[in-house]
Amino acid sequence: SVSQACCICGGSKLLSPSPSIASSDRPSVSPSNSASALPTSQPSQIASQSPSACVDEPDWRFVQGTNVALGCSAFDAAPSLFCKQVGDIGFISNGKSVYEACCVCGGGQHVEAASSQRPSQAPTVIPTLSSHPSRVPTTAPTVCEDDDNWMSGGTVPVLSGLSCDALGENESYCAVLDDPQFSNFSKSVSQACCICGGSKLLSPSPSIASSDRPSASSALPTSQPSQIALQSPSTCVDEPDW
């Protein structure tokens, strides 16, 4: 044809009227007009940015001021109008905006939802695991557990000998049993029982009262000896010249 033969029309004497049956020694600089019937022997190692056939997010629905729930297909009639209107109000369904869920708006099932800049109205059921745990210990355990070994001390009928489990959900016991006479195992009820603000993980508070006897001495000498001389030596020696 003239487009194959004349330079002015895009042809030349070197242009073949039909495809060659011999393979070229180098790839074509322009893409083929039609796809090859055979798959390539060397598929791309880079994933496509979008699938060959876009699929709308199936469970995505737009509901605004009406009980009618509209899917992505409702925007096909005027995508430039509807996509912008729904996108501008920041509507989110199943974690996705209209731009992320609907093919006509540039999204689809293959598009991952962007992280939201707005806090969720309800807490997540499954907590997110942080790759950087906190260096500050929590003031209370995530799941509180009563101190199973604790029971109220003293000798008062009815109130002494009660375990945390026996208190149940009755918080009125807390104020009564928080009296020092009911402490046991170096813990008060407010340190041992979850219903009163304690737990088995809560350490007993150090006593503010002095001990009636000294602590057992260490087998090793102290690294910081006292700077004050004793009133009497550890071993008494008579005055030799008296």
PDB file of C-alpha atoms in Angstrom:
ATOM      1  CA  SER A   1       0.000   0.000   0.000  1.00  0.00           C
ATOM      2  CA  VAL A   2       1.078   3.636  -0.223  1.00  0.00           C
ATOM      3  CA  SER A   3       1.664   3.636   3.568  1.00  0.00           C
ATOM      4  CA  GLN A   4       4.134   0.786   3.096  1.00  0.00           C
ATOM      5  CA  ALA A   5       5.889   2.085  -0.032  1.00  0.00           C
ATOM      6  CA  CYS A   6       6.189   5.895   0.223  1.00  0.00           C
ATOM      7  CA  CYS A   7       8.267   7.712   2.846  1.00  0.00           C
ATOM      8  CA  ILE A   8       5.853  10.653   2.897  1.00  0.00           C
ATOM      9  CA  CYS A   9       3.122   8.235   3.996  1.00  0.00           C
ATOM     10  CA  GLY A  10       5.214   6.371   6.546  1.00  0.00           C
ATOM     11  CA  GLY A  11       6.589   3.588   4.331  1.00  0.00           C
ATOM     12  CA  SER A  12       9.840   2.885   2.449  1.00  0.00           C
ATOM     13  CA  LYS A  13      11.451   0.392   0.132  1.00  0.00           C
ATOM     14  CA  LEU A  14      12.754  -1.387   3.241  1.00  0.00           C
ATOM     15  CA  LEU A  15       9.313  -1.909   4.803  1.00  0.00           C
ATOM     16  CA  SER A  16       8.105  -5.465   4.447  1.00  0.00           C
ATOM     17  CA  PRO A  17       4.497  -5.922   3.278  1.00  0.00           C
ATOM     18  CA  SER A  18       4.022  -8.806   5.753  1.00  0.00           C
ATOM     19  CA  PRO A  19       5.645  -9.936   8.971  1.00  0.00           C
ATOM     20  CA  SER A  20       8.901 -11.803   8.618  1.00  0.00           C
ATOM     21  CA  ILE A  21       8.939 -15.465   9.613  1.00  0.00           C
ATOM     22  CA  ALA A  22      12.521 -15.050  10.828  1.00  0.00           C
ATOM     23  CA  SER A  23      13.137 -13.809  14.361  1.00  0.00           C
ATOM     24  CA  SER A  24      14.726 -10.399  14.754  1.00  0.00           C
ATOM     25  CA  ASP A  25      18.219 -10.071  16.201  1.00  0.00           C
ATOM     26  CA  ARG A  26      17.000  -7.297  18.522  1.00  0.00           C
ATOM     27  CA  PRO A  27      13.669  -6.346  20.114  1.00  0.00           C
ATOM     28  CA  SER A  28      11.255  -3.944  18.457  1.00  0.00           C
ATOM     29  CA  VAL A  29      11.435  -0.316  19.596  1.00  0.00           C
ATOM     30  CA  SER A  30       7.647   0.003  19.481  1.00  0.00           C
ATOM     31  CA  PRO A  31       4.942  -2.158  21.093  1.00  0.00           C
ATOM     32  CA  SER A  32       3.030  -4.683  19.028  1.00  0.00           C
ATOM     33  CA  ASN A  33      -0.426  -3.754  17.731  1.00  0.00           C
ATOM     34  CA  SER A  34      -1.862  -6.979  19.152  1.00  0.00           C
ATOM     35  CA  ALA A  35      -1.078  -9.163  22.131  1.00  0.00           C
ATOM     36  CA  SER A  36       0.866 -12.365  21.618  1.00  0.00           C
ATOM     37  CA  ALA A  37      -1.149 -15.557  21.695  1.00  0.00           C
ATOM     38  CA  LEU A  38       1.605 -17.268  23.662  1.00  0.00           C
ATOM     39  CA  PRO A  39       2.620 -16.368  27.213  1.00  0.00           C
ATOM     40  CA  THR A  40       6.107 -14.994  27.677  1.00  0.00           C
ATOM     41  CA  SER A  41       8.809 -17.355  28.915  1.00  0.00           C
ATOM     42  CA  GLN A  42      10.155 -14.599  31.165  1.00  0.00           C
ATOM     43  CA  PRO A  43       7.309 -13.042  33.185  1.00  0.00           C
ATOM     44  CA  SER A  44       7.936  -9.715  34.862  1.00  0.00           C
ATOM     45  CA  GLN A  45       9.259  -9.831  38.418  1.00  0.00           C
ATOM     46  CA  ILE A  46       7.541  -6.515  39.193  1.00  0.00           C
ATOM     47  CA  ALA A  47       3.914  -6.627  40.278  1.00  0.00           C
ATOM     48  CA  SER A  48       1.441  -4.577  38.271  1.00  0.00           C
ATOM     49  CA  GLN A  49       0.175  -1.374  39.913  1.00  0.00           C
ATOM     50  CA  SER A  50      -3.367  -2.357  38.993  1.00  0.00           C
ATOM     51  CA  PRO A  51      -5.005  -5.591  37.766  1.00  0.00           C
ATOM     52  CA  SER A  52      -5.896  -6.147  34.116  1.00  0.00           C
ATOM     53  CA  ALA A  53      -9.581  -6.134  35.073  1.00  0.00           C
ATOM     54  CA  CYS A  54     -10.555  -3.856  37.952  1.00  0.00           C
ATOM     55  CA  VAL A  55     -12.998  -5.245  40.528  1.00  0.00           C
ATOM     56  CA  ASP A  56     -14.998  -2.974  42.851  1.00  0.00           C
ATOM     57  CA  GLU A  57     -14.754  -3.545  46.599  1.00  0.00           C
ATOM     58  CA  PRO A  58     -17.718  -5.941  47.017  1.00  0.00           C
ATOM     59  CA  ASP A  59     -18.871  -4.927  50.518  1.00  0.00           C
ATOM     60  CA  TRP A  60     -18.408  -1.176  50.092  1.00  0.00           C
ATOM     61  CA  ARG A  61     -21.656   0.813  50.490  1.00  0.00           C
ATOM     62  CA  PHE A  62     -22.440   4.537  50.585  1.00  0.00           C
ATOM     63  CA  VAL A  63     -25.201   5.580  53.000  1.00  0.00           C
ATOM     64  CA  GLN A  64     -25.877   9.266  53.679  1.00  0.00           C
ATOM     65  CA  GLY A  65     -29.173  10.655  54.992  1.00  0.00           C
ATOM     66  CA  THR A  66     -31.178   7.753  53.560  1.00  0.00           C
ATOM     67  CA  ASN A  67     -31.728   4.089  54.194  1.00  0.00           C
ATOM     68  CA  VAL A  68     -30.635   3.262  50.638  1.00  0.00           C
ATOM     69  CA  ALA A  69     -27.143   1.752  50.491  1.00  0.00           C
ATOM     70  CA  LEU A  70     -25.371   2.470  47.200  1.00  0.00           C
ATOM     71  CA  GLY A  71     -22.562   0.308  45.889  1.00  0.00           C
ATOM     72  CA  CYS A  72     -19.793   1.388  43.522  1.00  0.00           C
ATOM     73  CA  SER A  73     -21.905   0.578  40.459  1.00  0.00           C
ATOM     74  CA  ALA A  74     -24.240   3.459  41.359  1.00  0.00           C
ATOM     75  CA  PHE A  75     -21.474   5.915  40.433  1.00  0.00           C
ATOM     76  CA  ASP A  76     -20.932   4.566  36.900  1.00  0.00           C
ATOM     77  CA  ALA A  77     -23.430   7.041  35.381  1.00  0.00           C
ATOM     78  CA  ALA A  78     -21.483  10.172  36.386  1.00  0.00           C
ATOM     79  CA  PRO A  79     -18.215   9.205  38.099  1.00  0.00           C
ATOM     80  CA  SER A  80     -16.618  12.654  37.846  1.00  0.00           C
ATOM     81  CA  LEU A  81     -19.549  14.126  39.793  1.00  0.00           C
ATOM     82  CA  PHE A  82     -20.393  11.372  42.293  1.00  0.00           C
ATOM     83  CA  CYS A  83     -16.799  10.409  43.136  1.00  0.00           C
ATOM     84  CA  LYS A  84     -15.939  13.984  44.046  1.00  0.00           C
ATOM     85  CA  GLN A  85     -19.113  14.551  46.081  1.00  0.00           C
ATOM     86  CA  VAL A  86     -18.679  11.375  48.139  1.00  0.00           C
ATOM     87  CA  GLY A  87     -14.921  11.848  48.404  1.00  0.00           C
ATOM     88  CA  ASP A  88     -15.186  15.451  49.592  1.00  0.00           C
ATOM     89  CA  ILE A  89     -17.339  14.536  52.619  1.00  0.00           C
ATOM     90  CA  GLY A  90     -14.756  11.976  53.701  1.00  0.00           C
ATOM     91  CA  PHE A  91     -17.159   9.035  53.716  1.00  0.00           C
ATOM     92  CA  ILE A  92     -15.531   5.738  54.748  1.00  0.00           C
ATOM     93  CA  SER A  93     -17.020   2.261  54.408  1.00  0.00           C
ATOM     94  CA  ASN A  94     -15.183  -0.878  55.535  1.00  0.00           C
ATOM     95  CA  GLY A  95     -12.074   1.234  56.018  1.00  0.00           C
ATOM     96  CA  LYS A  96     -12.039   2.605  52.460  1.00  0.00           C
ATOM     97  CA  SER A  97     -12.950   5.873  50.782  1.00  0.00           C
ATOM     98  CA  VAL A  98     -14.722   5.953  47.433  1.00  0.00           C
ATOM     99  CA  TYR A  99     -11.346   6.647  45.783  1.00  0.00           C
ATOM    100  CA  GLU A 100      -9.993   3.411  47.246  1.00  0.00           C
ATOM    101  CA  ALA A 101     -13.042   1.171  46.766  1.00  0.00           C
ATOM    102  CA  CYS A 102     -14.609   1.967  43.385  1.00  0.00           C
ATOM    103  CA  CYS A 103     -12.943   1.367  40.021  1.00  0.00           C
ATOM    104  CA  VAL A 104     -14.622   4.364  38.335  1.00  0.00           C
ATOM    105  CA  CYS A 105     -13.141   6.578  41.046  1.00  0.00           C
ATOM    106  CA  GLY A 106      -9.633   5.198  40.692  1.00  0.00           C
ATOM    107  CA  GLY A 107      -9.873   2.481  43.345  1.00  0.00           C
ATOM    108  CA  GLY A 108     -10.873  -1.145  43.436  1.00  0.00           C
ATOM    109  CA  GLN A 109     -10.526  -4.312  45.445  1.00  0.00           C
ATOM    110  CA  HIS A 110      -6.764  -4.336  44.766  1.00  0.00           C
ATOM    111  CA  VAL A 111      -6.204  -0.900  46.353  1.00  0.00           C
ATOM    112  CA  GLU A 112      -5.154  -1.006  49.992  1.00  0.00           C
ATOM    113  CA  ALA A 113      -6.915   1.338  52.376  1.00  0.00           C
ATOM    114  CA  ALA A 114      -4.829   4.278  53.491  1.00  0.00           C
ATOM    115  CA  SER A 115      -4.274   4.732  57.220  1.00  0.00           C
ATOM    116  CA  SER A 116      -6.984   6.945  58.676  1.00  0.00           C
ATOM    117  CA  GLN A 117      -6.079  10.305  60.213  1.00  0.00           C
ATOM    118  CA  ARG A 118      -9.295  10.230  62.226  1.00  0.00           C
ATOM    119  CA  PRO A 119      -9.622   8.109  65.371  1.00  0.00           C
ATOM    120  CA  SER A 120     -12.086   5.236  65.258  1.00  0.00           C
ATOM    121  CA  GLN A 121     -15.367   5.682  67.130  1.00  0.00           C
ATOM    122  CA  ALA A 122     -15.019   2.186  68.600  1.00  0.00           C
ATOM    123  CA  PRO A 123     -11.890   0.428  69.880  1.00  0.00           C
ATOM    124  CA  THR A 124     -10.453  -2.365  67.774  1.00  0.00           C
ATOM    125  CA  VAL A 125     -11.245  -5.931  68.801  1.00  0.00           C
ATOM    126  CA  ILE A 126      -7.700  -7.092  68.082  1.00  0.00           C
ATOM    127  CA  PRO A 127      -4.948  -4.832  69.444  1.00  0.00           C
ATOM    128  CA  THR A 128      -2.125  -3.752  67.159  1.00  0.00           C
ATOM    129  CA  LEU A 129       1.207  -5.276  68.119  1.00  0.00           C
ATOM    130  CA  SER A 130       3.890  -2.634  68.414  1.00  0.00           C
ATOM    131  CA  SER A 131       7.394  -3.388  67.125  1.00  0.00           C
ATOM    132  CA  HIS A 132       8.686  -1.061  69.856  1.00  0.00           C
ATOM    133  CA  PRO A 133       7.283  -2.077  73.246  1.00  0.00           C
ATOM    134  CA  SER A 134       6.937   0.608  75.874  1.00  0.00           C
ATOM    135  CA  ARG A 135       9.874   1.083  78.229  1.00  0.00           C
ATOM    136  CA  VAL A 136       7.519   2.214  80.975  1.00  0.00           C
ATOM    137  CA  PRO A 137       5.713  -0.600  82.821  1.00  0.00           C
ATOM    138  CA  THR A 138       1.942  -0.421  83.003  1.00  0.00           C
ATOM    139  CA  THR A 139       0.444   0.620  86.339  1.00  0.00           C
ATOM    140  CA  ALA A 140      -2.126  -2.153  86.089  1.00  0.00           C
ATOM    141  CA  PRO A 141      -2.207  -5.505  84.283  1.00  0.00           C
ATOM    142  CA  THR A 142      -4.294  -5.824  81.111  1.00  0.00           C
ATOM    143  CA  VAL A 143      -6.335  -8.604  82.723  1.00  0.00           C
ATOM    144  CA  CYS A 144      -6.574  -8.297  86.504  1.00  0.00           C
ATOM    145  CA  GLU A 145      -6.160 -11.459  88.578  1.00  0.00           C
ATOM    146  CA  ASP A 146      -6.901 -11.695  92.288  1.00  0.00           C
ATOM    147  CA  ASP A 147      -4.216 -12.824  94.705  1.00  0.00           C
ATOM    148  CA  ASP A 148      -5.403 -16.414  95.229  1.00  0.00           C
ATOM    149  CA  ASN A 149      -3.351 -16.817  98.422  1.00  0.00           C
ATOM    150  CA  TRP A 150      -4.886 -13.825 100.183  1.00  0.00           C
ATOM    151  CA  MET A 151      -7.706 -13.847 102.700  1.00  0.00           C
ATOM    152  CA  SER A 152      -8.753 -11.223 105.208  1.00  0.00           C
ATOM    153  CA  GLY A 153      -6.972 -11.439 108.540  1.00  0.00           C
ATOM    154  CA  GLY A 154      -8.160 -10.752 112.046  1.00  0.00           C
ATOM    155  CA  THR A 155     -10.611 -12.596 114.261  1.00  0.00           C
ATOM    156  CA  VAL A 156     -13.826 -10.744 113.471  1.00  0.00           C
ATOM    157  CA  PRO A 157     -16.726 -13.102 112.735  1.00  0.00           C
ATOM    158  CA  VAL A 158     -18.004 -12.994 109.148  1.00  0.00           C
ATOM    159  CA  LEU A 159     -15.333 -10.487 107.990  1.00  0.00           C
ATOM    160  CA  SER A 160     -12.167 -12.472 108.771  1.00  0.00           C
ATOM    161  CA  GLY A 161     -11.075 -15.319 106.508  1.00  0.00           C
ATOM    162  CA  LEU A 162     -12.680 -13.934 103.333  1.00  0.00           C
ATOM    163  CA  SER A 163     -10.913 -14.552 100.030  1.00  0.00           C
ATOM    164  CA  CYS A 164     -11.057 -12.160  97.059  1.00  0.00           C
ATOM    165  CA  ASP A 165     -13.361 -14.600  95.299  1.00  0.00           C
ATOM    166  CA  ALA A 166     -15.783 -14.451  98.245  1.00  0.00           C
ATOM    167  CA  LEU A 167     -16.139 -10.673  97.798  1.00  0.00           C
ATOM    168  CA  GLY A 168     -17.572 -11.163  94.325  1.00  0.00           C
ATOM    169  CA  GLU A 169     -18.575  -7.840  92.781  1.00  0.00           C
ATOM    170  CA  ASN A 170     -19.586  -6.283  96.101  1.00  0.00           C
ATOM    171  CA  GLU A 171     -17.370  -3.199  96.422  1.00  0.00           C
ATOM    172  CA  SER A 172     -18.847  -2.326  99.825  1.00  0.00           C
ATOM    173  CA  TYR A 173     -16.460  -4.874 101.368  1.00  0.00           C
ATOM    174  CA  CYS A 174     -13.462  -2.844 100.185  1.00  0.00           C
ATOM    175  CA  ALA A 175     -13.872   0.068 102.600  1.00  0.00           C
ATOM    176  CA  VAL A 176     -14.588  -2.250 105.529  1.00  0.00           C
ATOM    177  CA  LEU A 177     -11.748  -4.709 104.934  1.00  0.00           C
ATOM    178  CA  ASP A 178      -9.189  -2.019 104.143  1.00  0.00           C
ATOM    179  CA  ASP A 179      -8.721  -1.594 107.906  1.00  0.00           C
ATOM    180  CA  PRO A 180      -5.210  -2.736 108.986  1.00  0.00           C
ATOM    181  CA  GLN A 181      -6.690  -5.424 111.255  1.00  0.00           C
ATOM    182  CA  PHE A 182      -7.885  -7.322 108.175  1.00  0.00           C
ATOM    183  CA  SER A 183      -4.539  -7.200 106.347  1.00  0.00           C
ATOM    184  CA  ASN A 184      -2.903 -10.553 105.757  1.00  0.00           C
ATOM    185  CA  PHE A 185       0.248 -11.835 104.062  1.00  0.00           C
ATOM    186  CA  SER A 186       1.548  -8.228 104.166  1.00  0.00           C
ATOM    187  CA  LYS A 187      -1.320  -7.121 101.923  1.00  0.00           C
ATOM    188  CA  SER A 188      -4.536  -5.221 102.442  1.00  0.00           C
ATOM    189  CA  VAL A 189      -7.702  -5.956 100.480  1.00  0.00           C
ATOM    190  CA  SER A 190      -6.948  -2.931  98.247  1.00  0.00           C
ATOM    191  CA  GLN A 191      -3.640  -4.547  97.289  1.00  0.00           C
ATOM    192  CA  ALA A 192      -4.847  -8.124  96.837  1.00  0.00           C
ATOM    193  CA  CYS A 193      -8.311  -8.068  95.250  1.00  0.00           C
ATOM    194  CA  CYS A 194      -9.181  -6.695  91.798  1.00  0.00           C
ATOM    195  CA  ILE A 195     -12.618  -5.472  92.909  1.00  0.00           C
ATOM    196  CA  CYS A 196     -10.848  -3.182  95.419  1.00  0.00           C
ATOM    197  CA  GLY A 197      -8.123  -1.976  93.048  1.00  0.00           C
ATOM    198  CA  GLY A 198      -5.446  -4.582  93.765  1.00  0.00           C
ATOM    199  CA  SER A 199      -4.221  -7.771  92.079  1.00  0.00           C
ATOM    200  CA  LYS A 200      -1.856 -10.643  92.605  1.00  0.00           C
ATOM    201  CA  LEU A 201       0.788  -8.604  90.740  1.00  0.00           C
ATOM    202  CA  LEU A 202       0.603  -5.669  93.145  1.00  0.00           C
ATOM    203  CA  SER A 203       3.443  -5.694  95.653  1.00  0.00           C
ATOM    204  CA  PRO A 204       2.633  -5.019  99.305  1.00  0.00           C
ATOM    205  CA  SER A 205       3.545  -1.533 100.483  1.00  0.00           C
ATOM    206  CA  PRO A 206       6.622  -1.241 102.739  1.00  0.00           C
ATOM    207  CA  SER A 207       5.765  -0.909 106.408  1.00  0.00           C
ATOM    208  CA  ILE A 208       6.071   2.570 107.970  1.00  0.00           C
ATOM    209  CA  ALA A 209       6.380   1.016 111.427  1.00  0.00           C
ATOM    210  CA  SER A 210       9.815   0.097 112.788  1.00  0.00           C
ATOM    211  CA  SER A 211      10.590  -3.577 113.247  1.00  0.00           C
ATOM    212  CA  ASP A 212      10.666  -5.027 116.765  1.00  0.00           C
ATOM    213  CA  ARG A 213      13.936  -6.798 115.965  1.00  0.00           C
ATOM    214  CA  PRO A 214      16.894  -6.121 113.663  1.00  0.00           C
ATOM    215  CA  SER A 215      17.180  -7.685 110.247  1.00  0.00           C
ATOM    216  CA  ALA A 216      19.288 -10.800 109.970  1.00  0.00           C
ATOM    217  CA  SER A 217      22.902  -9.815 109.409  1.00  0.00           C
ATOM    218  CA  SER A 218      24.523 -10.472 106.064  1.00  0.00           C
ATOM    219  CA  ALA A 219      27.355 -12.987 105.778  1.00  0.00           C
ATOM    220  CA  LEU A 220      29.300 -10.468 103.704  1.00  0.00           C
ATOM    221  CA  PRO A 221      30.746  -7.201 105.060  1.00  0.00           C
ATOM    222  CA  THR A 222      29.156  -3.990 103.856  1.00  0.00           C
ATOM    223  CA  SER A 223      30.849  -2.009 101.105  1.00  0.00           C
ATOM    224  CA  GLN A 224      30.062   1.205 103.007  1.00  0.00           C
ATOM    225  CA  PRO A 225      31.149   0.886 106.662  1.00  0.00           C
ATOM    226  CA  SER A 226      29.699   3.289 109.190  1.00  0.00           C
ATOM    227  CA  GLN A 227      31.620   6.495 109.853  1.00  0.00           C
ATOM    228  CA  ILE A 228      30.380   6.583 113.471  1.00  0.00           C
ATOM    229  CA  ALA A 229      32.402   4.672 116.106  1.00  0.00           C
ATOM    230  CA  LEU A 230      30.558   2.130 118.226  1.00  0.00           C
ATOM    231  CA  GLN A 231      29.862   2.981 121.884  1.00  0.00           C
ATOM    232  CA  SER A 232      31.294  -0.424 122.842  1.00  0.00           C
ATOM    233  CA  PRO A 233      33.420  -2.921 120.931  1.00  0.00           C
ATOM    234  CA  SER A 234      32.004  -6.140 119.603  1.00  0.00           C
ATOM    235  CA  THR A 235      34.374  -8.080 121.904  1.00  0.00           C
ATOM    236  CA  CYS A 236      35.051  -6.576 125.348  1.00  0.00           C
ATOM    237  CA  VAL A 237      38.675  -6.415 126.558  1.00  0.00           C
ATOM    238  CA  ASP A 238      39.594  -5.495 130.165  1.00  0.00           C
ATOM    239  CA  GLU A 239      41.772  -2.457 130.818  1.00  0.00           C
ATOM    240  CA  PRO A 240      45.184  -4.121 131.086  1.00  0.00           C
ATOM    241  CA  ASP A 241      46.856  -1.564 133.451  1.00  0.00           C
ATOM    242  CA  TRP A 242      44.023  -1.200 135.956  1.00  0.00           C
TER     243      TRP A 242
END
